[in-house]
N, CA, C and O of each residue as an XYZ file, in Angstrom:
488
protein
N      35.256     22.792      7.924
C      34.668     22.829      9.248
C      33.150     22.704      9.120
O      32.529     23.349      8.276
N      32.574     21.873      9.962
C      31.137     21.675      9.893
C      30.438     22.543     10.912
O      30.951     22.790     12.003
N      29.255     23.004     10.537
C      28.463     23.827     11.439
C      27.504     22.971     12.243
O      27.426     21.757     12.056
N      26.771     23.624     13.148
C      25.819     22.901     13.993
C      24.744     22.227     13.148
O      24.338     21.104     13.447
N      24.277     22.903     12.093
C      23.278     22.311     11.206
C      23.818     21.060     10.523
O      23.101     20.076     10.342
N      25.101     21.113     10.144
C      25.734     19.955      9.521
C      25.757     18.780     10.490
O      25.493     17.644     10.096
N      26.068     19.042     11.738
C      26.123     17.975     12.743
C      24.744     17.344     12.925
O      24.632     16.134     13.120
N      23.694     18.166     12.861
C      22.334     17.636     12.971
C      22.005     16.761     11.762
O      21.375     15.712     11.899
N      22.434     17.199     10.581
C      22.206     16.413      9.368
C      22.925     15.072      9.471
O      22.345     14.029      9.170
N      24.172     15.099      9.889
C      24.955     13.864     10.034
C      24.285     12.942     11.050
O      24.174     11.737     10.821
N      23.841     13.507     12.170
C      23.165     12.700     13.191
C      21.878     12.089     12.642
O      21.497     10.983     13.025
N      21.212     12.813     11.747
C      19.959     12.316     11.173
C      20.185     11.149     10.213
O      19.376     10.222     10.181
N      21.268     11.175      9.429
C      21.492     10.111      8.442
C      22.264      8.924      9.018
O      22.259      7.840      8.436
N      22.924      9.125     10.154
C      23.753      8.058     10.729
C      22.997      6.761     10.986
O      23.521      5.699     10.650
N      21.780      6.783     11.569
C      21.077      5.508     11.787
C      20.808      4.739     10.492
O      20.879      3.511     10.478
N      20.503      5.443      9.421
C      20.275      4.789      8.139
C      21.568      4.164      7.616
O      21.574      3.022      7.157
N      22.643      4.913      7.690
C      23.939      4.409      7.222
C      24.359      3.205      8.055
O      24.856      2.217      7.513
N      24.163      3.280      9.366
C      24.494      2.153     10.243
C      23.657      0.922      9.886
O      24.181     -0.192      9.844
N      22.370      1.116      9.631
C      21.486      0.001      9.299
C      21.903     -0.687      8.004
O      21.700     -1.891      7.845
N      22.486      0.075      7.075
C      22.951     -0.486      5.802
C      24.320     -1.136      5.945
O      24.766     -1.858      5.054
N      24.983     -0.880      7.064
C      26.340     -1.384      7.210
C      27.355     -0.482      6.538
O      28.480     -0.897      6.262
N      26.953      0.761      6.274
C      27.852      1.729      5.635
C      28.726      2.433      6.660
O      28.694      2.135      7.854
N      29.498      3.366      6.156
C      30.429      4.118      7.000
C      30.387      5.579      6.567
O      30.363      5.880      5.373
N      30.379      6.476      7.534
C      30.445      7.906      7.239
C      31.907      8.324      7.175
O      32.702      7.977      8.049
N      32.254      9.074      6.131
C      33.622      9.570      5.978
C      33.565     11.048      5.594
O      32.578     11.502      5.016
N      34.622     11.797      5.914
C      34.643     13.203      5.497
C      34.560     13.296      3.973
O      35.110     12.448      3.270
N      33.876     14.318      3.460
C      33.691     14.412      2.003
C      35.000     14.501      1.226
O      35.064     14.060      0.079
N      36.044     15.064      1.832
C      37.324     15.162      1.120
C      38.068     13.828      1.067
O      39.083     13.707      0.380
N      37.559     12.824      1.797
C      38.161     11.483      1.759
C      37.309     10.514      0.945
O      37.594      9.317      0.901
N      36.262     11.035      0.300
C      35.352     10.186     -0.481
C      36.062      9.601     -1.682
O      36.807     10.287     -2.382
N      35.819      8.328     -1.908
C      36.349      7.654     -3.078
C      35.328      7.684     -4.201
O      34.224      8.198     -4.025
N      35.687      7.138     -5.353
C      34.790      7.185     -6.511
C      33.486      6.408     -6.307
O      32.486      6.712     -6.958
N      33.480      5.423     -5.425
C      32.268      4.634     -5.192
C      31.457      5.135     -4.000
O      30.384      4.603     -3.715
N      31.961      6.153     -3.302
C      31.257      6.698     -2.151
C      30.196      7.694     -2.624
O      30.294      8.261     -3.713
N      29.187      7.891     -1.784
C      28.098      8.826     -2.094
C      28.265     10.041     -1.191
O      28.176      9.931      0.031
N      28.508     11.201     -1.797
C      28.675     12.435     -1.032
C      27.313     13.088     -0.842
O      26.556     13.270     -1.796
N      27.013     13.438      0.409
C      25.742     14.081      0.738
C      25.979     15.563      0.983
O      26.865     15.949      1.746
N      25.179     16.378      0.328
C      25.275     17.829      0.493
C      24.098     18.304      1.335
O      23.009     17.730      1.293
N      24.338     19.354      2.093
C      23.295     19.963      2.912
C      23.454     21.463      2.806
O      24.530     22.001      3.067
N      22.405     22.125      2.432
C      22.396     23.574      2.267
C      23.534     24.051      1.368
O      24.222     25.029      1.661
N      23.708     23.322      0.258
C      24.653     23.728     -0.770
C      26.104     23.346     -0.547
O      26.960     23.700     -1.359
N      26.406     22.634      0.530
C      27.801     22.257      0.790
C      27.896     20.753      1.061
O      27.007     20.166      1.678
N      28.986     20.141      0.591
C      29.233     18.728      0.890
C      29.516     18.589      2.377
O      30.420     19.233      2.911
N      28.734     17.740      3.043
C      28.830     17.607      4.493
C      29.497     16.299      4.905
O      30.352     16.277      5.791
N      29.096     15.217      4.253
C      29.606     13.898      4.636
C      29.487     12.979      3.428
O      28.663     13.201      2.541
N      30.307     11.962      3.407
C      30.221     10.950      2.365
C      29.864      9.623      3.019
O      30.227      9.352      4.163
N      29.149      8.811      2.266
C      28.748      7.494      2.749
C      29.498      6.446      1.945
O      29.414      6.397      0.718
N      30.225      5.618      2.660
C      30.933      4.498      2.032
C      30.029      3.284      2.181
O      29.857      2.752      3.277
N      29.459      2.858      1.073
C      28.529      1.735      1.088
C      29.281      0.422      1.236
O      30.401      0.283      0.745
N      28.667     -0.539      1.912
C      29.331     -1.834      2.076
C      29.275     -2.640      0.794
O      28.446     -2.385     -0.079
N      30.162     -3.611      0.691
C      30.059     -4.573     -0.396
C      28.800     -5.396     -0.141
O      28.403     -5.556      1.014
N      28.169     -5.916     -1.173
C      26.921     -6.641     -0.997
C      27.044     -7.801     -0.024
O      26.150     -8.016      0.794
N      28.132     -8.549     -0.097
C      28.295     -9.688      0.803
C      28.383     -9.217      2.253
O      27.811     -9.844      3.145
N      29.096     -8.115      2.492
C      29.181     -7.562      3.847
C      27.813     -7.080      4.302
O      27.458     -7.202      5.475
N      27.062     -6.540      3.379
C      25.733     -6.039      3.688
C      24.821     -7.183      4.132
O      24.036     -7.016      5.065
N      24.913     -8.332      3.483
C      24.112     -9.486      3.864
C      24.461     -9.928      5.283
O      23.566    -10.212      6.079
N      25.742     -9.989      5.603
C      26.146    -10.348      6.965
C      25.589     -9.354      7.972
O      25.156     -9.733      9.061
N      25.604     -8.079      7.600
C      25.081     -7.032      8.477
C      23.575     -7.200      8.675
O      23.077     -7.062      9.792
N      22.855     -7.494      7.604
C      21.410     -7.702      7.683
C      21.093     -8.903      8.575
O      20.182     -8.845      9.402
N      21.847     -9.987      8.404
C      21.619    -11.183      9.230
C      21.864    -10.880     10.704
O      21.093    -11.305     11.564
N      22.931    -10.149     10.996
C      23.228     -9.789     12.388
C      22.124     -8.911     12.968
O      21.739     -9.079     14.125
N      21.613     -7.977     12.167
C      20.528     -7.108     12.635
C      19.263     -7.918     12.899
O      18.541     -7.654     13.860
N      18.997     -8.901     12.050
C      17.815     -9.745     12.253
C      17.954    -10.561     13.542
O      16.981    -10.742     14.275
N      19.158    -11.047     13.811
C      19.383    -11.776     15.064
C      19.139    -10.875     16.266
O      18.511    -11.288     17.242
N      19.635     -9.648     16.195
C      19.416     -8.712     17.308
C      17.925     -8.456     17.496
O      17.427     -8.420     18.622
N      17.224     -8.279     16.391
C      15.786     -7.996     16.460
C      15.012     -9.183     17.039
O      14.083     -9.000     17.825
N      15.397    -10.392     16.647
C      14.715    -11.592     17.141
C      15.139    -11.938     18.570
O      14.429    -12.654     19.276
N      16.300    -11.429     18.993
C      16.765    -11.674     20.354
C      17.434    -13.013     20.570
O      17.697    -13.405     21.707
N      17.710    -13.714     19.487
C      18.408    -14.992     19.596
C      18.985    -15.368     18.239
O      18.611    -14.788     17.220
N      19.897    -16.340     18.222
C      20.463    -16.756     16.931
C      19.359    -17.226     15.977
O      18.395    -17.870     16.390
N      19.521    -16.894     14.707
C      18.525    -17.289     13.714
C      18.369    -18.806     13.656
O      17.282    -19.304     13.366
N      19.435    -19.537     13.925
C      19.380    -20.995     13.903
C      18.454    -21.544     14.990
O      17.988    -22.679     14.885
N      18.181    -20.751     16.031
C      17.315    -21.191     17.129
C      15.834    -20.908     16.872
O      14.989    -21.266     17.692
N      15.512    -20.274     15.751
C      14.117    -19.968     15.433
C      13.384    -21.232     14.992
O      14.006    -22.189     14.531
N      12.056    -21.230     15.135
C      11.278    -22.365     14.631
C      11.148    -22.248     13.114
O      11.525    -21.238     12.519
N      10.612    -23.291     12.506
C      10.548    -23.352     11.039
C       9.771    -22.183     10.451
O      10.205    -21.588      9.465
N       8.638    -21.850     11.038
C       7.819    -20.748     10.519
C       8.591    -19.422     10.560
O       8.534    -18.641      9.611
N       9.300    -19.174     11.642
C      10.088    -17.944     11.765
C      11.238    -17.929     10.760
O      11.569    -16.878     10.211
N      11.842    -19.084     10.521
C      12.916    -19.165      9.521
C      12.368    -18.871      8.130
O      13.026    -18.207      7.329
N      11.176    -19.357      7.843
C      10.552    -19.087      6.542
C      10.285    -17.583      6.394
O      10.461    -17.022      5.313
N       9.867    -16.948      7.469
C       9.638    -15.501      7.450
C      10.946    -14.761      7.172
O      10.972    -13.813      6.387
N      12.022    -15.194      7.812
C      13.335    -14.588      7.590
C      13.724    -14.708      6.121
O      14.203    -13.745      5.522
N      13.518    -15.879      5.543
C      13.860    -16.090      4.126
C      13.033    -15.161      3.239
O      13.562    -14.596      2.282
N      11.744    -14.993      3.541
C      10.898    -14.079      2.745
C      11.424    -12.648      2.819
O      11.509    -11.957      1.804
N      11.774    -12.211      4.022
C      12.290    -10.854      4.204
C      13.598    -10.682      3.437
O      13.801     -9.678      2.755
N      14.471    -11.663      3.555
C      15.764    -11.584      2.870
C      15.598    -11.606      1.354
O      16.323    -10.917      0.636
N      14.652    -12.391      0.872
C      14.419    -12.410     -0.575
C      13.946    -11.034     -1.045
O      14.388    -10.545     -2.085
N      13.056    -10.418     -0.286
C      12.549     -9.086     -0.647
C      13.665     -8.052     -0.651
O      13.610     -7.072     -1.394
N      14.676     -8.271      0.178
C      15.795     -7.326      0.256
C      16.927     -7.673     -0.709
O      17.967     -7.014     -0.705
N      16.734     -8.698     -1.533
C      17.727     -9.032     -2.556
C      18.878     -9.884     -2.080
O      19.912     -9.955     -2.744
N      18.719    -10.534     -0.941
C      19.824    -11.305     -0.360
C      20.298    -12.440     -1.254
O      21.463    -12.834     -1.199
N      19.403    -12.961     -2.072
C      19.779    -14.126     -2.859
C      20.357    -13.764     -4.226
O      20.648    -14.638     -5.042
N      20.517    -12.457     -4.463
C      21.203    -12.025     -5.675
C      22.705    -11.883     -5.418
O      23.492    -11.688     -6.344
N      23.080    -11.983     -4.152
C      24.485    -11.894     -3.758
C      25.138    -13.261     -3.968
O      24.536    -14.296     -3.681
N      26.350    -13.252     -4.462
C      27.081    -14.502     -4.644
C      27.168    -15.234     -3.310
O      27.548    -14.640     -2.301
N      26.829    -16.484     -3.297
C      26.813    -17.343     -2.104
C      25.761    -16.910     -1.083
O      25.853    -17.258      0.094
N      24.762    -16.150     -1.535
C      23.710    -15.685     -0.634
C      22.942    -16.828     -0.002
O      22.681    -16.814      1.201
N      22.575    -17.822     -0.807
C      21.810    -18.954     -0.270
C      22.643    -19.691      0.777
O      22.135    -20.052      1.839
N      23.920    -19.912      0.475
C      24.782    -20.613      1.420
C      24.943    -19.826      2.722
O      24.921    -20.399      3.811
N      25.104    -18.514      2.598
C      25.273    -17.660      3.775
C      24.034    -17.698      4.651
O      24.127    -17.830      5.871
N      22.876    -17.581      4.022
C      21.609    -17.602      4.768
C      21.389    -18.983      5.379
O      20.990    -19.085      6.539
N      21.642    -20.037      4.623
C      21.464    -21.395      5.140
C      22.324    -21.616      6.387
O      21.870    -22.193      7.374
N      23.546    -21.156      6.325
C      24.453    -21.297      7.466
C      23.925    -20.542      8.682
O      23.944    -21.060      9.799
N      23.453    -19.312      8.460
C      22.938    -18.505      9.569
C      21.693    -19.134     10.186
O      21.483    -19.044     11.395
N      20.863    -19.774      9.349
C      19.632    -20.387      9.837
C      19.848    -21.798     10.383
O      18.958    -22.367     11.015
N      21.031    -22.356     10.136
C      21.310    -23.715     10.595
C      20.542    -24.759      9.803
O      20.158    -25.799     10.337
N      20.317    -24.471      8.508
C      19.613    -25.406      7.627
C      20.460    -25.622      6.378
O      21.488    -24.975      6.183
N      20.004    -26.545      5.543
C      20.726    -26.802      4.299
C      20.315    -25.794      3.225
O      19.298    -25.112      3.348
N      21.122    -25.717      2.178
C      20.764    -24.882      1.026
C      19.442    -25.370      0.435
O      18.598    -24.572      0.029
N      19.279    -26.680      0.393
C      18.060    -27.285     -0.136
C      16.835    -26.765      0.619
O      15.807    -26.468      0.012
N      16.949    -26.656      1.937
C      15.842    -26.147      2.758
C      15.533    -24.694      2.407
O      14.366    -24.318      2.305
N      16.564    -23.881      2.223
C      16.344    -22.478      1.848
C      15.632    -22.421      0.505
O      14.685    -21.651      0.342
N      16.071    -23.228     -0.461
C      15.401    -23.257     -1.763
C      13.943    -23.708     -1.610
O      13.058    -23.181     -2.284
N      13.696    -24.672     -0.735
C      12.310    -25.101     -0.489
C      11.474    -23.958      0.064
O      10.333    -23.764     -0.356
N      12.031    -23.199      1.004
C      11.311    -22.046      1.561
C      11.004    -21.032      0.457
O       9.907    -20.476      0.401
N      11.971    -20.801     -0.407
C      11.773    -19.847     -1.504
C      10.709    -20.346     -2.473
O       9.829    -19.582     -2.871
N      10.777    -21.606     -2.855
C       9.818    -22.163     -3.804
C       8.434    -22.295     -3.202
O       7.435    -22.150     -3.907
N       8.362    -22.565     -1.922
C       7.068    -22.701     -1.245
C       6.273    -21.403     -1.368
O       5.066    -21.426     -1.608
N       6.962    -20.269     -1.199
C       6.286    -18.980     -1.293
C       5.766    -18.717     -2.702
O       4.723    -18.083     -2.868
N       6.473    -19.191     -3.706
C       6.066    -18.948     -5.091
C       4.858    -19.804     -5.468
O       4.092    -19.430     -6.356
N       4.679    -20.950     -4.803
C       3.568    -21.850     -5.116
C       2.271    -21.378     -4.478
O       1.187    -21.730     -4.945
N       2.371    -20.581     -3.411
C       1.173    -20.151     -2.675
C       0.417    -19.082     -3.418
O      -0.614    -18.610     -2.940
C-alpha cells in the first residue's frame, strides 16, 4: 500500500517517465530490465524503459507536438535543427535511426546525412 508521500513521489517522476516513453509499474511487477525507485527506504514504483526504437518514435512525436505541425512540414533550417537535437540525443545510434528520422522529416536518408555532415564541417 502506498502512502500520500509515495503518491507525491510518483506524481513527481511521472512527467519524466512519460517524456522518455516509459511506463510506471508496481514494484512487485518489475522485471529484470525495469528500474525500481525507492522513496524513504521503500520501493515505491518501477519504471519500464522503452526499447530504443520506441523511444525514437516517442521523441519524434514529442517534437511534432512541440512544433505544432508535422516535422515534414518544417522548412529546411528547422529540419536541420531537429537533426542536431536528435543527434545530441543519440537518435542515430539506434538501428534504422537515419531512416526513421528521414521518413518523419519527409526527406531522403542522403539529406539527413548531409545535415549531419554539414554540422561537423562548421
